[in-house]
Backbone as ProteinMPNN parsed JSONL, in Angstrom:
{"seq_chain_A": "MAQTSTTLIASKSHIANVSGTDISFTATGTEYKITSTSTGLSGFAVRDLITVSGTSSNNKTFTVKTVTSANQLIVEEIVATETAGSSFTLDHTGFVSDKVKGDGYYSQPDGVHTISYQVNSTMTGTIKAQGTLATTPTEDDWFDVSGSTFTADQSTLISTANFTGNFVWVRAKATSVTAGTISSVLINS", "coords_chain_A": {"N_chain_A": [[-6.194, -40.247, 68.893], [-9.65, -39.769, 69.213], [-12.268, -40.961, 67.065], [-14.192, -38.775, 65.047], [-17.38, -37.71, 63.938], [-18.433, -36.029, 61.09], [-20.538, -33.819, 59.304], [-20.544, -33.624, 55.902], [-22.182, -32.922, 53.756], [-25.323, -31.613, 54.211], [-27.939, -31.443, 53.034], [-28.647, -31.507, 49.665], [-29.836, -30.579, 46.539], [-30.497, -31.327, 43.074], [-30.559, -28.756, 40.601], [-32.44, -26.953, 38.109], [-31.462, -26.608, 34.63], [-29.912, -23.675, 33.236], [-30.403, -21.44, 30.641], [-29.45, -19.085, 28.118], [-29.175, -16.245, 25.897], [-27.764, -14.123, 26.67], [-25.548, -14.613, 28.19], [-22.191, -14.333, 29.188], [-18.564, -14.708, 29.202], [-15.761, -13.804, 31.07], [-12.362, -12.932, 31.798], [-10.539, -11.454, 34.278], [-7.536, -10.682, 35.156], [-6.782, -12.982, 37.572], [-9.372, -13.613, 38.089], [-12.278, -15.223, 37.229], [-15.155, -14.973, 35.395], [-18.66, -15.667, 34.956], [-21.26, -14.179, 33.428], [-24.465, -12.581, 33.108], [-26.963, -10.533, 31.509], [-29.69, -10.516, 32.025], [-30.582, -13.132, 32.489], [-31.196, -15.242, 35.143], [-28.805, -16.224, 37.503], [-28.685, -16.848, 40.092], [-29.585, -19.168, 41.294], [-27.568, -20.963, 41.521], [-24.962, -22.124, 43.722], [-22.161, -21.599, 45.965], [-19.48, -23.785, 45.356], [-20.94, -25.409, 43.646], [-21.065, -27.525, 40.763], [-20.982, -26.736, 37.437], [-21.78, -27.507, 34.159], [-20.956, -26.271, 31.094], [-22.425, -25.664, 27.924], [-22.726, -25.171, 24.359], [-21.039, -23.086, 23.775], [-18.16, -21.62, 22.097], [-15.664, -21.737, 23.225], [-15.761, -22.424, 25.954], [-16.859, -24.89, 26.758], [-17.062, -26.831, 29.193], [-16.648, -28.126, 32.568], [-17.232, -26.155, 35.42], [-16.356, -24.921, 38.68], [-18.226, -23.259, 41.051], [-17.074, -20.451, 42.64], [-17.783, -18.042, 43.879], [-20.907, -16.408, 44.294], [-21.675, -13.526, 43.076], [-23.739, -11.823, 42.426], [-27.223, -11.766, 41.359], [-26.839, -12.171, 38.732], [-24.218, -12.903, 38.215], [-21.416, -15.058, 38.402], [-18.433, -16.15, 39.963], [-15.88, -18.279, 39.053], [-13.762, -21.166, 39.759], [-12.083, -22.314, 37.792], [-10.209, -21.505, 34.794], [-11.617, -19.275, 32.455], [-12.296, -18.682, 29.003], [-12.413, -15.607, 27.346], [-15.531, -14.709, 26.14], [-18.165, -13.463, 24.295], [-21.669, -12.634, 24.746], [-24.552, -13.792, 22.885], [-24.96, -16.166, 21.333], [-26.949, -19.052, 22.234], [-26.258, -20.204, 25.345], [-25.86, -22.873, 27.662], [-26.077, -23.62, 31.088], [-25.536, -26.289, 32.994], [-26.421, -27.813, 35.921], [-24.449, -30.053, 37.36], [-23.477, -31.231, 39.61], [-21.679, -31.032, 42.771], [-19.299, -29.941, 45.24], [-18.328, -30.655, 48.596], [-17.748, -28.837, 51.695], [-14.384, -28.773, 52.913], [-12.908, -31.036, 55.264], [-10.892, -31.752, 58.125], [-8.556, -34.319, 57.748], [-7.022, -37.462, 58.796], [-4.289, -37.054, 58.368], [-3.953, -34.374, 58.893], [-3.899, -34.256, 61.623], [-1.652, -35.7, 62.082], [-2.028, -38.433, 62.447], [-1.327, -41.889, 62.629], [-2.818, -44.066, 61.565], [-4.692, -43.418, 59.518], [-7.355, -44.066, 58.902], [-10.578, -43.759, 57.538], [-14.13, -43.352, 57.381], [-16.892, -43.148, 55.276], [-20.233, -42.097, 54.685], [-23.06, -42.229, 52.657], [-26.229, -40.856, 51.98], [-29.122, -40.876, 50.09], [-32.045, -39.684, 48.227], [-34.868, -41.452, 46.713], [-35.023, -40.624, 44.072], [-32.599, -39.819, 43.223], [-29.981, -39.477, 40.917], [-26.726, -40.073, 39.834], [-23.245, -39.745, 40.874], [-21.329, -40.117, 43.821], [-18.359, -39.382, 45.572], [-15.459, -39.739, 47.687], [-12.887, -37.339, 48.145], [-9.45, -36.55, 48.484], [-6.63, -34.681, 49.792], [-3.189, -33.793, 49.998], [-2.233, -31.372, 50.426], [-1.768, -28.485, 52.462], [-3.026, -26.052, 52.143], [-5.212, -26.315, 49.997], [-5.778, -26.022, 46.436], [-8.151, -26.199, 43.73], [-6.924, -27.933, 41.944], [-5.425, -29.624, 43.553], [-6.886, -31.726, 44.606], [-7.811, -35.202, 44.683], [-9.441, -38.219, 43.587], [-10.535, -40.648, 45.926], [-9.737, -43.942, 45.987], [-12.069, -46.623, 45.883], [-14.167, -45.365, 47.187], [-16.44, -44.61, 45.863], [-19.882, -44.073, 45.182], [-22.552, -44.932, 43.237], [-25.62, -43.768, 42.519], [-28.571, -45.652, 42.19], [-31.27, -45.47, 42.348], [-32.455, -47.329, 43.95], [-30.82, -48.235, 45.999], [-30.393, -46.569, 48.9], [-28.686, -45.857, 50.929], [-25.216, -45.882, 51.477], [-21.948, -47.006, 52.382], [-18.406, -46.526, 52.857], [-15.08, -47.536, 53.571], [-11.862, -46.147, 53.855], [-8.303, -45.749, 53.597], [-5.757, -43.469, 54.331], [-3.38, -40.908, 54.775], [-4.584, -38.284, 54.572], [-4.576, -34.761, 54.431], [-6.748, -33.062, 54.161], [-10.189, -33.865, 53.524], [-13.037, -34.344, 51.389], [-16.354, -34.455, 49.906], [-17.5, -35.245, 46.638], [-19.94, -34.769, 44.241], [-20.997, -35.938, 41.131], [-22.232, -35.925, 37.722], [-24.912, -35.566, 38.31], [-28.299, -35.646, 37.759], [-30.832, -35.573, 38.741], [-32.827, -35.494, 41.755], [-31.956, -35.747, 45.334], [-29.258, -35.401, 47.577], [-29.321, -36.55, 50.694], [-27.626, -36.66, 52.953], [-24.115, -36.588, 53.659], [-21.782, -38.124, 55.545], [-18.757, -38.213, 57.455], [-16.238, -40.025, 59.164], [-13.215, -39.416, 60.622]], "CA_chain_A": [[-7.314, -39.32, 68.9], [-10.935, -40.433, 68.986], [-12.954, -40.698, 65.808], [-15.258, -37.78, 65.107], [-18.267, -37.737, 62.786], [-18.656, -34.691, 60.565], [-21.442, -33.73, 58.16], [-19.97, -32.959, 54.735], [-23.32, -32.353, 53.033], [-26.548, -31.81, 54.992], [-28.963, -31.754, 52.043], [-28.346, -30.756, 48.449], [-30.661, -31.072, 45.437], [-30.212, -30.912, 41.7], [-31.357, -27.61, 40.153], [-32.702, -26.946, 36.671], [-30.519, -25.945, 33.737], [-30.14, -22.264, 32.915], [-29.966, -21.126, 29.284], [-29.697, -17.707, 27.717], [-28.328, -15.663, 24.854], [-27.107, -12.959, 27.266], [-24.492, -15.097, 29.081], [-20.84, -14.101, 28.663], [-17.447, -15.195, 30.002], [-14.644, -12.854, 31.075], [-11.248, -13.162, 32.723], [-9.873, -10.229, 34.696], [-6.44, -11.188, 35.978], [-7.058, -14.363, 37.985], [-10.788, -13.714, 38.427], [-12.959, -15.768, 36.064], [-16.573, -14.671, 35.613], [-19.76, -15.982, 34.06], [-22.163, -13.065, 33.683], [-25.595, -12.399, 32.209], [-27.618, -9.242, 31.724], [-31.023, -10.719, 32.611], [-30.791, -14.524, 32.871], [-30.875, -15.414, 36.557], [-27.786, -17.209, 37.866], [-28.666, -16.903, 41.56], [-29.928, -20.504, 41.775], [-26.32, -21.685, 41.773], [-24.361, -21.829, 45.022], [-20.73, -21.83, 46.078], [-19.036, -25.17, 45.197], [-21.712, -26.148, 42.646], [-20.393, -27.836, 39.505], [-21.85, -26.426, 36.305], [-21.205, -27.869, 32.868], [-21.387, -25.296, 30.093], [-22.482, -26.143, 26.542], [-23.179, -24.197, 23.368], [-20.041, -22.045, 23.551], [-17.069, -22.035, 21.222], [-14.406, -21.86, 23.972], [-15.947, -22.711, 27.385], [-17.663, -26.097, 26.966], [-16.43, -27.691, 30.201], [-17.252, -28.014, 33.889], [-16.662, -25.122, 36.284], [-16.728, -24.943, 40.091], [-18.59, -21.908, 41.475], [-16.268, -19.953, 43.762], [-18.564, -16.984, 44.524], [-22.083, -15.866, 43.603], [-21.536, -12.103, 43.417], [-25.045, -11.185, 42.264], [-28.189, -12.645, 40.703], [-26.443, -12.327, 37.335], [-22.776, -13.097, 38.044], [-20.717, -16.089, 39.146], [-16.99, -16.257, 39.809], [-15.578, -19.707, 39.064], [-12.38, -21.542, 40.078], [-11.318, -22.66, 36.601], [-9.973, -20.438, 33.818], [-12.566, -19.138, 31.349], [-11.854, -17.92, 27.842], [-13.339, -14.499, 27.117], [-16.506, -15.025, 25.111], [-19.289, -12.543, 24.428], [-23.023, -13.168, 24.634], [-25.122, -13.768, 21.545], [-25.491, -17.506, 21.089], [-27.596, -19.621, 23.406], [-25.375, -21.004, 26.174], [-26.569, -23.578, 28.718], [-25.347, -23.968, 32.298], [-26.184, -27.485, 33.527], [-25.98, -28.136, 37.276], [-24.112, -31.476, 37.272], [-22.983, -31.739, 40.882], [-21.151, -30.071, 43.735], [-18.323, -30.451, 46.199], [-18.637, -30.24, 49.961], [-16.668, -28.187, 52.432], [-13.317, -29.699, 53.286], [-12.755, -31.297, 56.695], [-9.558, -32.245, 58.468], [-8.356, -35.758, 57.717], [-6.048, -37.978, 59.759], [-2.987, -36.442, 58.117], [-3.931, -33.054, 59.528], [-3.563, -34.489, 63.028], [-0.481, -36.592, 62.089], [-2.443, -39.739, 62.957], [-0.645, -42.905, 61.837], [-3.639, -45.11, 60.948], [-5.291, -42.903, 58.29], [-8.629, -44.721, 58.628], [-11.737, -42.886, 57.364], [-15.37, -44.001, 56.96], [-17.808, -42.168, 54.693], [-21.593, -42.607, 54.536], [-23.875, -41.455, 51.728], [-27.662, -41.122, 52.021], [-29.776, -40.158, 48.993], [-33.469, -40.024, 48.093], [-35.131, -42.472, 45.693], [-34.959, -40.082, 42.716], [-31.228, -39.373, 42.985], [-29.124, -40.084, 39.901], [-25.399, -39.463, 39.853], [-22.171, -40.427, 41.575], [-20.7, -39.378, 44.915], [-17.102, -40.012, 45.962], [-14.587, -38.981, 48.578], [-11.65, -36.817, 47.574], [-8.46, -36.197, 49.486], [-5.502, -33.873, 49.369], [-2.061, -33.75, 50.912], [-1.872, -29.952, 50.536], [-2.318, -27.828, 53.647], [-3.914, -25.013, 51.621], [-5.447, -26.867, 48.658], [-6.522, -25.407, 45.347], [-8.97, -27.209, 43.059], [-6.029, -28.891, 41.286], [-4.773, -30.487, 44.538], [-7.778, -32.797, 45.053], [-7.843, -36.429, 43.888], [-10.469, -39.176, 44.003], [-10.083, -41.707, 46.817], [-10.112, -45.253, 45.456], [-12.975, -47.434, 46.69], [-15.142, -44.564, 47.937], [-17.477, -44.141, 44.938], [-21.25, -44.588, 45.265], [-23.364, -44.526, 42.1], [-27.033, -43.908, 42.897], [-29.342, -46.443, 41.23], [-32.662, -45.223, 42.714], [-32.967, -48.375, 44.837], [-29.951, -48.207, 47.17], [-30.508, -45.208, 49.425], [-27.591, -45.612, 51.868], [-24.006, -46.629, 51.157], [-20.784, -46.601, 53.17], [-17.103, -46.996, 52.381], [-13.912, -47.278, 54.41], [-10.636, -45.954, 53.085], [-7.149, -45.434, 54.422], [-4.802, -42.525, 53.755], [-3.067, -39.791, 55.669], [-5.013, -37.08, 53.874], [-4.651, -33.571, 55.275], [-8.149, -32.653, 54.054], [-11.075, -34.72, 52.735], [-14.32, -33.748, 51.024], [-17.182, -35.277, 49.024], [-17.774, -34.629, 45.337], [-21.035, -35.393, 43.496], [-20.897, -35.64, 39.704], [-23.234, -36.519, 36.834], [-26.211, -35.483, 38.975], [-29.343, -35.171, 36.844], [-32.102, -35.47, 39.474], [-32.855, -35.98, 43.126], [-31.364, -35.052, 46.465], [-28.365, -36.069, 48.52], [-29.837, -36.195, 52.029], [-26.481, -36.375, 53.806], [-22.844, -37.287, 53.527], [-21.088, -38.055, 56.826], [-17.435, -38.827, 57.449], [-15.467, -40.212, 60.393], [-11.772, -39.429, 60.333]], "C_chain_A": [[-8.581, -40.08, 68.546], [-11.516, -40.038, 67.632], [-14.027, -39.635, 66.016], [-16.076, -37.86, 63.831], [-18.586, -36.309, 62.377], [-19.613, -34.763, 59.38], [-20.753, -32.959, 57.04], [-21.05, -32.252, 53.919], [-24.569, -32.656, 53.853], [-27.705, -32.193, 54.081], [-28.7, -30.873, 50.827], [-29.112, -31.394, 47.305], [-30.171, -30.564, 44.099], [-31.088, -29.709, 41.36], [-31.439, -27.615, 38.629], [-31.61, -26.215, 35.896], [-30.914, -24.488, 33.545], [-29.592, -22.026, 31.515], [-30.27, -19.674, 28.983], [-28.744, -17.255, 26.624], [-27.572, -14.445, 25.379], [-25.988, -13.355, 28.238], [-23.136, -14.89, 28.417], [-19.798, -14.585, 29.669], [-16.314, -14.187, 29.922], [-13.6, -13.27, 32.108], [-10.596, -11.826, 32.997], [-8.769, -10.645, 35.656], [-6.684, -12.65, 36.296], [-8.494, -14.534, 38.465], [-11.557, -14.085, 37.164], [-14.462, -15.702, 36.285], [-17.467, -15.241, 34.522], [-20.845, -14.977, 34.41], [-23.32, -13.087, 32.686], [-26.187, -11.023, 32.469], [-28.998, -9.421, 32.357], [-31.304, -12.168, 33.023], [-30.33, -14.721, 34.312], [-29.878, -16.543, 36.797], [-27.759, -17.456, 39.366], [-29.072, -18.26, 42.127], [-28.706, -21.346, 42.085], [-25.732, -21.238, 43.099], [-22.86, -22.109, 44.977], [-20.472, -23.335, 46.101], [-19.938, -26.014, 44.299], [-20.833, -26.395, 41.428], [-21.385, -27.566, 38.39], [-21.108, -26.751, 35.013], [-21.824, -26.963, 31.816], [-21.387, -25.955, 28.723], [-22.996, -25.032, 25.644], [-22.18, -23.098, 23.071], [-18.99, -22.529, 22.565], [-15.788, -22.297, 22.009], [-14.556, -22.32, 25.418], [-16.831, -23.922, 27.661], [-16.912, -27.051, 27.9], [-17.137, -27.479, 31.531], [-16.481, -27.013, 34.737], [-17.177, -25.31, 37.71], [-17.02, -23.514, 40.529], [-17.786, -21.545, 42.728], [-17.073, -18.944, 44.581], [-19.778, -16.658, 43.658], [-22.107, -14.395, 43.99], [-22.837, -11.332, 43.277], [-25.98, -12.187, 41.597], [-27.789, -12.944, 39.266], [-24.941, -12.533, 37.15], [-22.226, -14.157, 38.989], [-19.223, -15.915, 38.926], [-16.669, -17.727, 39.981], [-14.095, -19.949, 39.315], [-11.526, -21.698, 38.821], [-11.221, -21.468, 35.637], [-11.07, -20.456, 32.758], [-11.882, -18.384, 30.221], [-12.879, -16.817, 27.622], [-14.227, -14.831, 25.925], [-17.734, -14.151, 25.336], [-20.621, -13.268, 24.261], [-23.475, -13.106, 23.182], [-25.739, -15.103, 21.178], [-26.162, -18.006, 22.363], [-26.627, -20.559, 24.12], [-26.21, -21.647, 27.277], [-25.62, -23.893, 29.86], [-26.125, -25.097, 32.962], [-25.586, -27.801, 34.893], [-25.724, -29.644, 37.326], [-23.564, -32.048, 38.569], [-22.485, -30.637, 41.781], [-20.089, -30.742, 44.577], [-18.692, -29.909, 47.576], [-17.529, -29.345, 50.502], [-15.59, -29.228, 52.686], [-13.311, -29.85, 54.802], [-11.372, -31.9, 56.918], [-9.544, -33.774, 58.448], [-7.309, -36.173, 58.739], [-4.671, -37.349, 59.588], [-2.853, -35.067, 58.74], [-3.469, -33.177, 60.979], [-2.325, -35.369, 63.2], [-0.817, -37.939, 62.713], [-1.849, -40.826, 62.058], [-1.567, -43.878, 61.111], [-4.301, -44.666, 59.647], [-6.639, -43.49, 57.942], [-9.76, -43.685, 58.592], [-12.934, -43.747, 56.967], [-16.291, -42.905, 56.45], [-19.157, -42.847, 54.463], [-22.376, -41.659, 53.633], [-25.339, -41.843, 51.918], [-28.325, -40.252, 50.968], [-31.26, -40.491, 48.982], [-33.659, -40.945, 46.887], [-35.109, -41.938, 44.265], [-33.551, -39.637, 42.331], [-30.567, -40.184, 41.876], [-27.804, -39.346, 39.926], [-24.434, -40.279, 40.69], [-21.62, -39.518, 42.664], [-19.424, -40.126, 45.288], [-16.365, -39.126, 46.943], [-13.377, -38.512, 47.783], [-10.729, -36.438, 48.716], [-7.4, -35.296, 48.904], [-4.415, -33.965, 50.435], [-1.605, -32.311, 51.132], [-2.505, -29.346, 51.787], [-3.268, -26.695, 53.27], [-4.254, -25.397, 50.184], [-6.161, -25.915, 47.712], [-7.316, -26.529, 44.68], [-8.108, -28.289, 42.408], [-5.377, -29.882, 42.251], [-5.607, -31.692, 44.96], [-7.698, -33.995, 44.124], [-8.907, -37.361, 44.46], [-9.838, -40.259, 44.866], [-10.633, -43.035, 46.296], [-11.021, -46.001, 46.432], [-14.039, -46.67, 47.437], [-16.332, -44.114, 47.091], [-18.803, -44.859, 45.16], [-22.013, -44.035, 44.07], [-24.818, -44.818, 42.438], [-27.788, -44.638, 41.796], [-30.847, -46.37, 41.501], [-33.279, -46.372, 43.507], [-32.125, -48.456, 46.111], [-29.92, -46.778, 47.686], [-29.406, -44.851, 50.411], [-26.411, -46.48, 51.459], [-22.872, -46.114, 52.029], [-19.52, -47.144, 52.524], [-16.053, -46.654, 53.424], [-12.719, -47.07, 53.491], [-9.529, -45.504, 54.023], [-6.228, -44.494, 53.656], [-4.569, -41.395, 54.717], [-3.334, -38.467, 54.967], [-5.063, -35.919, 54.861], [-6.091, -33.083, 55.316], [-8.897, -33.704, 53.246], [-12.365, -33.953, 52.455], [-15.093, -34.753, 50.2], [-17.411, -34.505, 47.731], [-18.859, -35.439, 44.643], [-20.924, -34.97, 42.042], [-21.998, -36.365, 38.946], [-24.62, -36.542, 37.468], [-27.223, -34.9, 37.988], [-30.696, -35.026, 37.527], [-31.885, -35.885, 40.91], [-32.079, -35.162, 44.126], [-30.393, -35.967, 47.194], [-28.844, -35.613, 49.88], [-28.719, -35.857, 52.988], [-25.267, -37.157, 53.363], [-22.11, -37.04, 54.839], [-19.732, -38.717, 56.705], [-16.886, -38.92, 58.874], [-14.008, -40.24, 59.98], [-10.982, -39.343, 61.599]], "O_chain_A": [[-8.568, -40.942, 67.668], [-11.286, -38.939, 67.129], [-14.691, -39.61, 67.052], [-15.519, -38.058, 62.751], [-18.961, -35.481, 63.207], [-19.509, -35.665, 58.548], [-20.417, -31.786, 57.202], [-20.857, -31.129, 53.452], [-24.849, -33.816, 54.158], [-28.387, -33.184, 54.344], [-28.55, -29.657, 50.943], [-29.05, -32.608, 47.114], [-29.524, -29.522, 44.001], [-32.241, -29.648, 41.787], [-30.602, -28.213, 37.953], [-30.931, -25.332, 36.422], [-32.08, -24.117, 33.673], [-28.444, -22.37, 31.231], [-31.219, -19.1, 29.517], [-27.657, -17.807, 26.451], [-26.828, -13.805, 24.636], [-25.53, -12.525, 29.023], [-22.946, -15.221, 27.247], [-20.109, -14.836, 30.833], [-15.942, -13.758, 28.83], [-13.911, -13.87, 33.137], [-10.151, -11.141, 32.076], [-9.027, -10.927, 36.826], [-6.781, -13.475, 35.387], [-8.8, -15.494, 39.171], [-11.506, -13.374, 36.16], [-14.989, -16.291, 37.229], [-17.102, -15.296, 33.348], [-21.301, -14.924, 35.552], [-23.169, -13.556, 31.558], [-25.947, -10.419, 33.515], [-29.433, -8.575, 33.138], [-32.195, -12.401, 33.841], [-29.192, -14.398, 34.652], [-30.082, -17.673, 36.351], [-26.905, -18.193, 39.86], [-28.921, -18.487, 43.327], [-28.791, -22.327, 42.824], [-25.97, -20.116, 43.549], [-22.363, -22.772, 44.067], [-21.172, -24.075, 46.793], [-19.729, -27.223, 44.194], [-19.968, -25.584, 41.097], [-22.495, -28.099, 38.393], [-19.97, -26.331, 34.805], [-23.044, -26.896, 31.665], [-20.474, -26.711, 28.389], [-23.619, -24.076, 26.107], [-22.431, -22.256, 22.208], [-18.938, -23.714, 22.237], [-14.907, -23.006, 21.522], [-13.543, -22.588, 26.063], [-17.49, -23.974, 28.699], [-16.217, -27.961, 27.447], [-18.115, -26.735, 31.608], [-15.251, -27.018, 34.772], [-18.289, -25.795, 37.922], [-16.161, -22.643, 40.397], [-17.823, -22.251, 43.735], [-17.055, -18.975, 45.811], [-19.683, -16.634, 42.431], [-22.51, -14.049, 45.101], [-23.027, -10.305, 43.93], [-25.586, -13.315, 41.304], [-28.33, -13.86, 38.646], [-24.432, -12.356, 36.043], [-22.512, -14.169, 40.186], [-18.791, -15.57, 37.825], [-17.123, -18.359, 40.935], [-13.27, -19.059, 39.112], [-10.375, -21.262, 38.793], [-12.044, -20.554, 35.669], [-11.414, -21.512, 32.227], [-11.003, -17.554, 30.453], [-14.082, -17.062, 27.702], [-13.746, -15.185, 24.849], [-18.277, -14.105, 26.44], [-20.686, -14.367, 23.71], [-22.85, -12.443, 22.354], [-26.896, -15.171, 20.763], [-25.964, -17.444, 23.44], [-26.224, -21.584, 23.57], [-27.158, -21.039, 27.773], [-24.506, -24.369, 29.644], [-27.242, -24.89, 33.437], [-24.382, -28.031, 35.009], [-26.671, -30.43, 37.334], [-23.221, -33.229, 38.625], [-22.811, -29.465, 41.596], [-19.995, -31.969, 44.617], [-19.293, -28.842, 47.698], [-16.509, -29.128, 49.848], [-15.862, -30.428, 52.674], [-13.659, -28.923, 55.533], [-10.772, -32.478, 56.012], [-10.397, -34.43, 59.046], [-6.773, -35.335, 59.463], [-3.963, -37.135, 60.572], [-1.748, -34.643, 59.078], [-2.747, -32.322, 61.492], [-1.98, -35.746, 64.32], [0.002, -38.522, 63.423], [-1.871, -40.684, 60.835], [-1.145, -44.475, 60.12], [-4.456, -45.487, 58.743], [-7.045, -43.423, 56.781], [-9.885, -42.85, 59.488], [-12.769, -44.761, 56.29], [-16.458, -41.868, 57.092], [-19.219, -44.019, 54.093], [-22.355, -40.443, 53.822], [-25.658, -43.029, 52.007], [-28.125, -39.037, 50.944], [-31.699, -41.441, 49.63], [-32.718, -41.186, 46.13], [-35.171, -42.729, 43.325], [-33.34, -39.133, 41.228], [-30.589, -41.414, 41.891], [-27.775, -38.12, 40.03], [-24.765, -41.369, 41.156], [-21.464, -38.313, 42.467], [-19.407, -41.357, 45.317], [-16.609, -37.922, 47.024], [-12.906, -39.195, 46.873], [-11.186, -36.05, 49.791], [-7.278, -35.158, 47.687], [-4.692, -34.185, 51.614], [-0.699, -32.056, 51.926], [-3.646, -29.661, 52.127], [-4.214, -26.411, 54.005], [-3.655, -24.868, 49.248], [-7.014, -25.122, 48.111], [-7.157, -27.695, 45.043], [-8.525, -29.445, 42.33], [-4.827, -30.889, 41.806], [-5.084, -32.597, 45.611], [-7.537, -33.834, 42.914], [-9.234, -37.306, 45.646], [-8.74, -40.733, 44.576], [-11.845, -43.216, 46.184], [-10.782, -46.014, 47.639], [-14.756, -47.255, 48.249], [-17.148, -43.317, 47.554], [-18.85, -46.081, 45.307], [-22.115, -42.82, 43.9], [-25.203, -45.973, 42.622], [-27.67, -44.297, 40.619], [-31.612, -47.145, 40.926], [-34.492, -46.394, 43.717], [-32.66, -48.717, 47.189], [-29.469, -45.873, 46.984], [-29.203, -43.674, 50.706], [-26.572, -47.657, 51.135], [-22.833, -44.933, 52.376], [-19.561, -48.097, 51.746], [-16.126, -45.614, 54.078], [-12.589, -47.742, 52.468], [-9.781, -44.954, 55.095], [-5.955, -44.704, 52.474], [-5.494, -40.972, 55.411], [-2.437, -37.643, 54.792], [-5.534, -36.072, 55.988], [-6.6, -32.729, 56.38], [-8.314, -34.361, 52.384], [-12.732, -33.037, 53.19], [-14.554, -35.795, 49.829], [-17.503, -33.278, 47.73], [-18.723, -36.65, 44.474], [-20.775, -33.784, 41.746], [-22.616, -37.297, 39.46], [-25.414, -37.44, 37.191], [-27.032, -33.808, 37.454], [-31.613, -34.427, 36.964], [-30.897, -36.538, 41.246], [-31.61, -34.061, 43.841], [-30.667, -37.149, 47.403], [-28.786, -34.424, 50.194], [-28.819, -34.897, 53.752], [-25.371, -38.234, 52.775], [-21.845, -35.894, 55.205], [-19.567, -39.672, 55.945], [-17.054, -38.004, 59.679], [-13.617, -40.998, 59.093], [-9.752, -39.341, 61.56]]}, "name": "protein", "num_of_chains": 1, "seq": "MAQTSTTLIASKSHIANVSGTDISFTATGTEYKITSTSTGLSGFAVRDLITVSGTSSNNKTFTVKTVTSANQLIVEEIVATETAGSSFTLDHTGFVSDKVKGDGYYSQPDGVHTISYQVNSTMTGTIKAQGTLATTPTEDDWFDVSGSTFTADQSTLISTANFTGNFVWVRAKATSVTAGTISSVLINS"}
């Protein structure tokens, strides 16, 4: 099968932290929510990574699954029920891309993939490829692909990496993002 180039991320920028004393965490069955009464949460998007601080039970990174309203997010990871009152901060620290079919999806024997990262000159953070062997992956099924990490240093604006693996799905994950924009992430599989 011929190589195809796919855009994993078209353009994605860091957004400002959100803090408030009206932010709470609830778990209803397998639905995990971060909610506020007036602090706006609508700046976050599906697949954004947000690191929470200031709580007694939820100081960790969450992946946004759904933005249900301007004041409510549903996240992939389990939250501990915690009521509002103290000042909690939601720090936008990165994001994951959509998943795309890897060579393993097509039962291709070579498993060769090429990924390209393009960032602006103010970008700080790390971008890497992730793969999975699961046909219907959950967040726990993804793993970092060795040799695919690009750490933005504000001078190198384009980086590429080749990697081999019969991954069913591949995606890009940006972490430790504190400023700037990822202009694009492209992959050939």
